[in-house]
């Protein structure tokens, strides 16, 4: 019994001495609790004053100093925006400097890209456009970037430049304005110029759309109505949007075959668009000073003029002398097809029976059908027009 008591006492002693050791080990393995975070509103007042002074010392300085002021201002807003008594200073920093600085930075980055790296301008200007979707000036800048890219033989931004021009046109129609009209000479020139440039940018991939915008430029009271390239591009747009398809359709359905109403109708369509092409090229020639460029434009004109006049140039000089005194020929305003032979009997029209392309057909009649066994007169195979000197270069600004 004594032995048992001794063992129990020994065990109690071991337990008593082990507890402090265990407690010491446990304390050693625990991570001390972090001290409570200092409240910035009650922290060192000197630090806050120094940060505010850094802002005020730099916000009217050089660009480098203004950047320091911006960083200090952002830090001040981050730390003290919720502090009682600091609301007015935070609002002043945010509204009077930080927000305008951020806006100016977006505009600066956009303008710099347009001037220095126009290939990146449409991406660089996205934040500025998103923040200012009704800023006419920005869209004019992007049109300028698109033109610079074309000058550098980069047409990858043509669609984006056309979109920018269309957006600018829409804003102008809503009465929006700007203090800078570049690349246009004035506010009066802006809308016609934008129509001209949309037509140019869309000429290759959407020539039918290009026609719509180029006609607006041609019908305006602006310098673009007197610009030869307006009519170069308009003729090219007619060729690519209508004439090529019509000629191919005619050749597939009518070449080497007997005449038919369908073929007569197709031929009339070919001739109608050719009249508009001739009108466009004639204007380009009439507006061009004498020299190699005028000669090249006239060669284009002669190619299409002959297709309407049995391979002859009769009447061409008269056309060139009078074309600018007449309105631009619009779709549906072309000279009508020749009247049937029966309507031009000797003396009937005071022309000795000669048929002209401007005789209006009698109501309900169609173009005379060739005798059986003959083939319908076919349009000349439309050649590739001679190089248009301005059409392969950037358009005028």
C-alpha positions as a Python dict, from the first residue, in 0.01 Angstrom:
ca = {
    (1, 'X'): (0, 0, 0),
    (2, 'X'): (282, 236, 77),
    (3, 'X'): (439, 155, -256),
    (4, 'X'): (119, 241, -433),
    (5, 'X'): (97, 572, -251),
    (6, 'X'): (453, 652, -340),
    (7, 'X'): (385, 580, -708),
    (8, 'X'): (80, 804, -704),
    (9, 'X'): (274, 1079, -540),
    (10, 'X'): (552, 1043, -794),
    (11, 'X'): (302, 1058, -1076),
    (12, 'X'): (153, 1371, -927),
    (13, 'X'): (495, 1531, -906),
    (14, 'X'): (567, 1443, -1271),
    (15, 'X'): (236, 1595, -1372),
    (16, 'X'): (297, 1911, -1176),
    (17, 'X'): (638, 1964, -1332),
    (18, 'X'): (527, 1868, -1683),
    (19, 'X'): (250, 2127, -1708),
    (20, 'X'): (473, 2433, -1711),
    (21, 'X'): (691, 2269, -1974),
    (22, 'X'): (387, 2188, -2194),
    (23, 'X'): (253, 2535, -2158),
    (24, 'X'): (590, 2679, -2255),
    (25, 'X'): (612, 2460, -2567),
    (26, 'X'): (256, 2548, -2675),
    (27, 'X'): (327, 2917, -2635),
    (28, 'X'): (639, 2886, -2845),
    (29, 'X'): (448, 2732, -3143),
    (30, 'X'): (163, 2987, -3161),
    (31, 'X'): (181, 3293, -3401),
    (32, 'X'): (144, 3613, -3207),
    (33, 'X'): (-175, 3802, -3293),
    (34, 'X'): (-102, 4104, -3520),
    (35, 'X'): (-138, 4440, -3362),
    (36, 'X'): (-455, 4625, -3460),
    (37, 'X'): (-422, 4823, -3786),
    (38, 'X'): (-364, 5187, -3743),
    (39, 'X'): (-659, 5402, -3837),
    (40, 'X'): (-539, 5628, -4125),
    (41, 'X'): (-779, 5894, -4010),
    (42, 'X'): (-602, 5918, -3673),
    (43, 'X'): (-253, 5824, -3792),
    (44, 'X'): (41, 6058, -3816),
    (45, 'X'): (-100, 6393, -3919),
    (46, 'X'): (239, 6495, -4051),
    (47, 'X'): (235, 6211, -4308),
    (48, 'X'): (-107, 6316, -4432),
    (49, 'X'): (-2, 6678, -4457),
    (50, 'X'): (314, 6581, -4645),
    (51, 'X'): (114, 6377, -4898),
    (52, 'X'): (-127, 6664, -4958),
    (53, 'X'): (163, 6904, -4997),
    (54, 'X'): (320, 6672, -5256),
    (55, 'X'): (-4, 6699, -5452),
    (56, 'X'): (-37, 7078, -5427),
    (57, 'X'): (331, 7139, -5507),
    (58, 'X'): (312, 6952, -5838),
    (59, 'X'): (-36, 6967, -5990),
    (60, 'X'): (33, 7294, -6177),
    (61, 'X'): (380, 7197, -6291),
    (62, 'X'): (536, 7018, -6588),
    (63, 'X'): (393, 6691, -6720),
    (64, 'X'): (638, 6499, -6502),
    (65, 'X'): (533, 6696, -6195),
    (66, 'X'): (167, 6652, -6280),
    (67, 'X'): (223, 6279, -6291),
    (68, 'X'): (365, 6300, -5937),
    (69, 'X'): (63, 6505, -5832),
    (70, 'X'): (-169, 6244, -5986),
    (71, 'X'): (1, 5961, -5797),
    (72, 'X'): (-8, 6159, -5471),
    (73, 'X'): (-370, 6253, -5528),
    (74, 'X'): (-475, 5895, -5595),
    (75, 'X'): (-296, 5782, -5278),
    (76, 'X'): (-460, 6057, -5074),
    (77, 'X'): (-805, 5960, -5203),
    (78, 'X'): (-737, 5593, -5131),
    (79, 'X'): (-627, 5656, -4772),
    (80, 'X'): (-849, 5939, -4655),
    (81, 'X'): (-1171, 5929, -4858),
    (82, 'X'): (-1366, 5793, -4559),
    (83, 'X'): (-1216, 6018, -4296),
    (84, 'X'): (-1437, 6272, -4120),
    (85, 'X'): (-1324, 6621, -4205),
    (86, 'X'): (-1139, 6521, -4524),
    (87, 'X'): (-1436, 6502, -4761),
    (88, 'X'): (-1381, 6846, -4909),
    (89, 'X'): (-1011, 6788, -4979),
    (90, 'X'): (-1080, 6445, -5132),
    (91, 'X'): (-1354, 6593, -5353),
    (92, 'X'): (-1125, 6875, -5461),
    (93, 'X'): (-843, 6637, -5557),
    (94, 'X'): (-1079, 6402, -5742),
    (95, 'X'): (-1289, 6657, -5929),
    (96, 'X'): (-1036, 6930, -5994),
    (97, 'X'): (-737, 6720, -6088),
    (98, 'X'): (-753, 6339, -6086),
    (99, 'X'): (-1062, 6302, -6308),
    (100, 'X'): (-953, 6573, -6558),
    (101, 'X'): (-602, 6429, -6561),
    (102, 'X'): (-730, 6081, -6645),
    (103, 'X'): (-952, 6225, -6919),
    (104, 'X'): (-667, 6429, -7063),
    (105, 'X'): (-442, 6123, -7056),
    (106, 'X'): (-690, 5918, -7260),
    (107, 'X'): (-719, 6200, -7513),
    (108, 'X'): (-343, 6248, -7525),
    (109, 'X'): (-278, 5878, -7585),
    (110, 'X'): (-533, 5874, -7867),
    (111, 'X'): (-396, 6187, -8033),
    (112, 'X'): (-38, 6066, -8001),
    (113, 'X'): (-123, 5736, -8168),
    (114, 'X'): (-301, 5915, -8455),
    (115, 'X'): (3, 6138, -8509),
    (116, 'X'): (288, 5894, -8445),
    (117, 'X'): (161, 5538, -8491),
    (118, 'X'): (-165, 5552, -8688),
    (119, 'X'): (-171, 5175, -8736),
    (120, 'X'): (-236, 5145, -8360),
    (121, 'X'): (-471, 5443, -8334),
    (122, 'X'): (-801, 5256, -8348),
    (123, 'X'): (-697, 5039, -8054),
    (124, 'X'): (-528, 5321, -7861),
    (125, 'X'): (-833, 5544, -7897),
    (126, 'X'): (-1090, 5288, -7777),
    (127, 'X'): (-1084, 5403, -7411),
    (128, 'X'): (-1119, 5766, -7514),
    (129, 'X'): (-1403, 5688, -7756),
    (130, 'X'): (-1580, 5479, -7491),
    (131, 'X'): (-1556, 5765, -7240),
    (132, 'X'): (-1663, 6027, -7499),
    (133, 'X'): (-1888, 5858, -7757),
    (134, 'X'): (-2023, 6189, -7889),
    (135, 'X'): (-1693, 6367, -7940),
    (136, 'X'): (-1687, 6456, -8311),
    (137, 'X'): (-1319, 6550, -8302),
    (138, 'X'): (-1211, 6198, -8205),
    (139, 'X'): (-1385, 6043, -8506),
    (140, 'X'): (-1221, 6301, -8733),
    (141, 'X'): (-886, 6198, -8583),
    (142, 'X'): (-960, 5835, -8666),
    (143, 'X'): (-1047, 5926, -9025),
    (144, 'X'): (-707, 6097, -9039),
    (145, 'X'): (-541, 5782, -8902),
    (146, 'X'): (-711, 5575, -9170),
    (147, 'X'): (-585, 5807, -9442),
    (148, 'X'): (-233, 5796, -9302),
    (149, 'X'): (-246, 5418, -9307),
    (150, 'X'): (-355, 5416, -9671),
    (151, 'X'): (-63, 5647, -9751),
    (152, 'X'): (163, 5387, -9590),
    (153, 'X'): (-5, 5118, -9809),
    (154, 'X'): (-188, 4975, -9510),
    (155, 'X'): (-558, 4925, -9590),
    (156, 'X'): (-630, 4705, -9289),
    (157, 'X'): (-803, 4991, -9105),
    (158, 'X'): (-1025, 5103, -9394),
    (159, 'X'): (-1342, 4951, -9247),
    (160, 'X'): (-1275, 5106, -8905),
    (161, 'X'): (-1201, 5442, -9066),
    (162, 'X'): (-1527, 5422, -9263),
    (163, 'X'): (-1715, 5346, -8940),
    (164, 'X'): (-1554, 5647, -8773),
    (165, 'X'): (-1654, 5869, -9067),
    (166, 'X'): (-2012, 5739, -9058),
    (167, 'X'): (-2028, 5804, -8684),
    (168, 'X'): (-1901, 6158, -8733),
    (169, 'X'): (-2164, 6217, -9000),
    (170, 'X'): (-2438, 6093, -8768),
    (171, 'X'): (-2322, 6328, -8491),
    (172, 'X'): (-2312, 6623, -8730),
    (173, 'X'): (-2669, 6545, -8836),
    (174, 'X'): (-2764, 6558, -8466),
    (175, 'X'): (-2618, 6907, -8440),
    (176, 'X'): (-2294, 6811, -8266),
    (177, 'X'): (-1991, 7023, -8336),
    (178, 'X'): (-1623, 7058, -8250),
    (179, 'X'): (-1357, 7324, -8224),
    (180, 'X'): (-1121, 7145, -8463),
    (181, 'X'): (-1235, 7020, -8807),
    (182, 'X'): (-916, 6863, -8937),
    (183, 'X'): (-865, 6691, -9174),
    (184, 'X'): (-1126, 6921, -9328),
    (185, 'X'): (-1081, 7288, -9399),
    (186, 'X'): (-1399, 7399, -9224),
    (187, 'X'): (-1728, 7287, -9078),
    (188, 'X'): (-1894, 7335, -9418),
    (189, 'X'): (-1644, 7097, -9577),
    (190, 'X'): (-1670, 6830, -9308),
    (191, 'X'): (-1990, 6648, -9410),
    (192, 'X'): (-1905, 6638, -9785),
    (193, 'X'): (-1551, 6531, -9697),
    (194, 'X'): (-1674, 6254, -9469),
    (195, 'X'): (-1906, 6127, -9745),
    (196, 'X'): (-1613, 6134, -9986),
    (197, 'X'): (-1391, 5940, -9746),
    (198, 'X'): (-1652, 5677, -9660),
    (199, 'X'): (-1686, 5620, -10034),
    (200, 'X'): (-1311, 5587, -10068),
    (201, 'X'): (-1269, 5354, -9771),
    (202, 'X'): (-1554, 5127, -9890),
    (203, 'X'): (-1458, 5131, -10259),
    (204, 'X'): (-1286, 4793, -10263),
    (205, 'X'): (-1502, 4583, -10032),
    (206, 'X'): (-1843, 4750, -10065),
    (207, 'X'): (-1859, 4945, -10393),
    (208, 'X'): (-2240, 4971, -10392),
    (209, 'X'): (-2225, 5147, -10055),
    (210, 'X'): (-1941, 5362, -10186),
    (211, 'X'): (-2168, 5486, -10467),
    (212, 'X'): (-2421, 5622, -10215),
    (213, 'X'): (-2163, 5828, -10026),
    (214, 'X'): (-1969, 5946, -10330),
    (215, 'X'): (-2287, 6074, -10491),
    (216, 'X'): (-2354, 6283, -10180),
    (217, 'X'): (-2007, 6433, -10207),
    (218, 'X'): (-2054, 6495, -10580),
    (219, 'X'): (-2389, 6670, -10523),
    (220, 'X'): (-2262, 6894, -10241),
    (221, 'X'): (-2174, 7260, -10258),
    (222, 'X'): (-1819, 7191, -10154),
    (223, 'X'): (-1474, 7150, -10297),
    (224, 'X'): (-1535, 6774, -10311),
    (225, 'X'): (-1790, 6829, -10589),
    (226, 'X'): (-1505, 6984, -10789),
    (227, 'X'): (-1253, 6714, -10699),
    (228, 'X'): (-1165, 6488, -10997),
    (229, 'X'): (-1100, 6186, -10776),
    (230, 'X'): (-1459, 6197, -10653),
    (231, 'X'): (-1563, 6098, -11006),
    (232, 'X'): (-1275, 5854, -11054),
    (233, 'X'): (-1394, 5666, -10747),
    (234, 'X'): (-1760, 5695, -10849),
    (235, 'X'): (-1687, 5543, -11190),
    (236, 'X'): (-1484, 5263, -11028),
    (237, 'X'): (-1768, 5197, -10783),
    (238, 'X'): (-2019, 5166, -11069),
    (239, 'X'): (-1787, 4929, -11254),
    (240, 'X'): (-1732, 4703, -10953),
    (241, 'X'): (-2083, 4712, -10809),
    (242, 'X'): (-2287, 4684, -11133),
    (243, 'X'): (-2112, 4672, -11467),
    (244, 'X'): (-1893, 4366, -11417),
    (245, 'X'): (-2185, 4157, -11295),
    (246, 'X'): (-2416, 4273, -11574),
    (247, 'X'): (-2161, 4209, -11849),
    (248, 'X'): (-2085, 3860, -11715),
    (249, 'X'): (-2459, 3789, -11691),
    (250, 'X'): (-2515, 3910, -12046),
    (251, 'X'): (-2231, 3703, -12188),
    (252, 'X'): (-2352, 3390, -12010),
    (253, 'X'): (-2713, 3424, -12124),
    (254, 'X'): (-2700, 3606, -12455),
    (255, 'X'): (-2364, 3585, -12628),
    (256, 'X'): (-2398, 3393, -12956),
    (257, 'X'): (-2771, 3340, -12908),
    (258, 'X'): (-3083, 3472, -13079),
    (259, 'X'): (-3219, 3798, -12951),
    (260, 'X'): (-3477, 3788, -12674),
    (261, 'X'): (-3661, 4033, -12449),
    (262, 'X'): (-3446, 3916, -12159),
    (263, 'X'): (-3127, 3991, -12350),
    (264, 'X'): (-3262, 4326, -12467),
    (265, 'X'): (-3334, 4416, -12105),
    (266, 'X'): (-2987, 4308, -11994),
    (267, 'X'): (-2826, 4510, -12272),
    (268, 'X'): (-3024, 4815, -12169),
    (269, 'X'): (-2900, 4774, -11811),
    (270, 'X'): (-2542, 4746, -11932),
    (271, 'X'): (-2582, 5062, -12135),
    (272, 'X'): (-2750, 5248, -11849),
    (273, 'X'): (-2466, 5193, -11603),
    (274, 'X'): (-2216, 5269, -11880),
    (275, 'X'): (-2384, 5608, -11928),
    (276, 'X'): (-2327, 5682, -11557),
    (277, 'X'): (-1965, 5573, -11585),
    (278, 'X'): (-1917, 5800, -11887),
    (279, 'X'): (-2078, 6090, -11699),
    (280, 'X'): (-1841, 6034, -11405),
    (281, 'X'): (-1526, 6007, -11614),
    (282, 'X'): (-1628, 6309, -11823),
    (283, 'X'): (-1650, 6517, -11504),
    (284, 'X'): (-1311, 6394, -11387),
    (285, 'X'): (-1159, 6491, -11723),
    (286, 'X'): (-1331, 6830, -11733),
    (287, 'X'): (-1204, 6914, -11383),
    (288, 'X'): (-842, 6813, -11452),
    (289, 'X'): (-583, 7059, -11588),
    (290, 'X'): (-407, 6970, -11912),
    (291, 'X'): (-127, 6719, -11869),
    (292, 'X'): (-56, 6345, -11830),
    (293, 'X'): (-319, 6295, -11558),
    (294, 'X'): (-590, 6446, -11777),
    (295, 'X'): (-475, 6228, -12069),
    (296, 'X'): (-505, 5914, -11857),
    (297, 'X'): (-849, 6008, -11736),
    (298, 'X'): (-959, 6083, -12091),
    (299, 'X'): (-837, 5741, -12202),
    (300, 'X'): (-1067, 5587, -11941),
    (301, 'X'): (-1353, 5800, -12067),
    (302, 'X'): (-1295, 5712, -12433),
    (303, 'X'): (-1299, 5339, -12353),
    (304, 'X'): (-1653, 5355, -12218),
    (305, 'X'): (-1779, 5631, -12447),
    (306, 'X'): (-1704, 5422, -12755),
    (307, 'X'): (-1908, 5133, -12615),
    (308, 'X'): (-2215, 5355, -12631),
    (309, 'X'): (-2140, 5508, -12971),
    (310, 'X'): (-2050, 5223, -13205),
    (311, 'X'): (-1679, 5257, -13137),
    (312, 'X'): (-1674, 5626, -13231),
    (313, 'X'): (-1582, 5943, -13042),
    (314, 'X'): (-1836, 6164, -13218),
    (315, 'X'): (-1987, 6412, -12971),
    (316, 'X'): (-1721, 6356, -12702),
    (317, 'X'): (-1585, 6710, -12711),
    (318, 'X'): (-1937, 6851, -12678),
    (319, 'X'): (-1995, 6625, -12376),
    (320, 'X'): (-1676, 6751, -12209),
    (321, 'X'): (-1766, 7112, -12278),
    (322, 'X'): (-2109, 7087, -12117),
    (323, 'X'): (-2094, 6810, -11855),
    (324, 'X'): (-2018, 7037, -11557),
    (325, 'X'): (-2320, 7255, -11631),
    (326, 'X'): (-2552, 6958, -11582),
    (327, 'X'): (-2650, 6773, -11263),
    (328, 'X'): (-2463, 6454, -11180),
    (329, 'X'): (-2634, 6162, -11352),
    (330, 'X'): (-2812, 5946, -11094),
    (331, 'X'): (-2935, 5589, -11130),
    (332, 'X'): (-3261, 5603, -11323),
    (333, 'X'): (-3170, 5926, -11502),
    (334, 'X'): (-2972, 5768, -11787),
    (335, 'X'): (-3067, 5836, -12150),
    (336, 'X'): (-3342, 5592, -12251),
    (337, 'X'): (-3265, 5305, -12487),
    (338, 'X'): (-3312, 5358, -12864),
    (339, 'X'): (-3666, 5357, -12994),
    (340, 'X'): (-3778, 5075, -13223),
    (341, 'X'): (-3688, 5123, -13588),
    (342, 'X'): (-4053, 5184, -13677),
    (343, 'X'): (-4060, 5503, -13466),
    (344, 'X'): (-3780, 5662, -13668),
    (345, 'X'): (-3922, 5652, -14017),
    (346, 'X'): (-3792, 5912, -14261),
    (347, 'X'): (-3865, 6259, -14128),
    (348, 'X'): (-4055, 6130, -13823),
    (349, 'X'): (-3813, 6292, -13582),
    (350, 'X'): (-3666, 6556, -13806),
    (351, 'X'): (-3341, 6363, -13834),
    (352, 'X'): (-3374, 6191, -14166),
    (353, 'X'): (-3475, 5868, -14001),
    (354, 'X'): (-3158, 5835, -13795),
    (355, 'X'): (-3197, 5658, -13464),
    (356, 'X'): (-3038, 5820, -13159),
    (357, 'X'): (-2977, 5696, -12810),
    (358, 'X'): (-3180, 5978, -12664),
    (359, 'X'): (-3507, 5910, -12847),
    (360, 'X'): (-3772, 5821, -12594),
    (361, 'X'): (-3942, 5490, -12683),
    (362, 'X'): (-4309, 5503, -12748),
    (363, 'X'): (-4517, 5403, -12450),
    (364, 'X'): (-4532, 5028, -12412),
    (365, 'X'): (-4269, 4952, -12673),
    (366, 'X'): (-3934, 4781, -12629),
    (367, 'X'): (-3605, 4794, -12811),
    (368, 'X'): (-3635, 4661, -13165),
    (369, 'X'): (-3568, 4288, -13186),
    (370, 'X'): (-3327, 4169, -13458),
    (371, 'X'): (-3457, 3958, -13737),
    (372, 'X'): (-3475, 3586, -13677),
    (373, 'X'): (-3144, 3411, -13706),
    (374, 'X'): (-2941, 3713, -13602),
    (375, 'X'): (-2780, 3766, -13267),
    (376, 'X'): (-2839, 4048, -13026),
    (377, 'X'): (-2579, 4322, -13032),
    (378, 'X'): (-2352, 4249, -12740),
    (379, 'X'): (-2165, 4496, -12525),
    (380, 'X'): (-1797, 4516, -12578),
    (381, 'X'): (-1606, 4312, -12327),
    (382, 'X'): (-1544, 4564, -12054),
    (383, 'X'): (-1169, 4610, -12041),
    (384, 'X'): (-978, 4677, -11728),
    (385, 'X'): (-977, 5055, -11713),
    (386, 'X'): (-648, 5230, -11758),
    (387, 'X'): (-485, 5302, -11423),
    (388, 'X'): (-660, 5589, -11250),
    (389, 'X'): (-379, 5806, -11118),
    (390, 'X'): (-559, 5918, -10805),
    (391, 'X'): (-759, 5602, -10737),
    (392, 'X'): (-451, 5404, -10639),
    (393, 'X'): (-329, 5677, -10406),
    (394, 'X'): (-477, 5818, -10088),
    (395, 'X'): (-767, 6052, -10160),
    (396, 'X'): (-742, 6419, -10099),
    (397, 'X'): (-775, 6540, -9742),
}
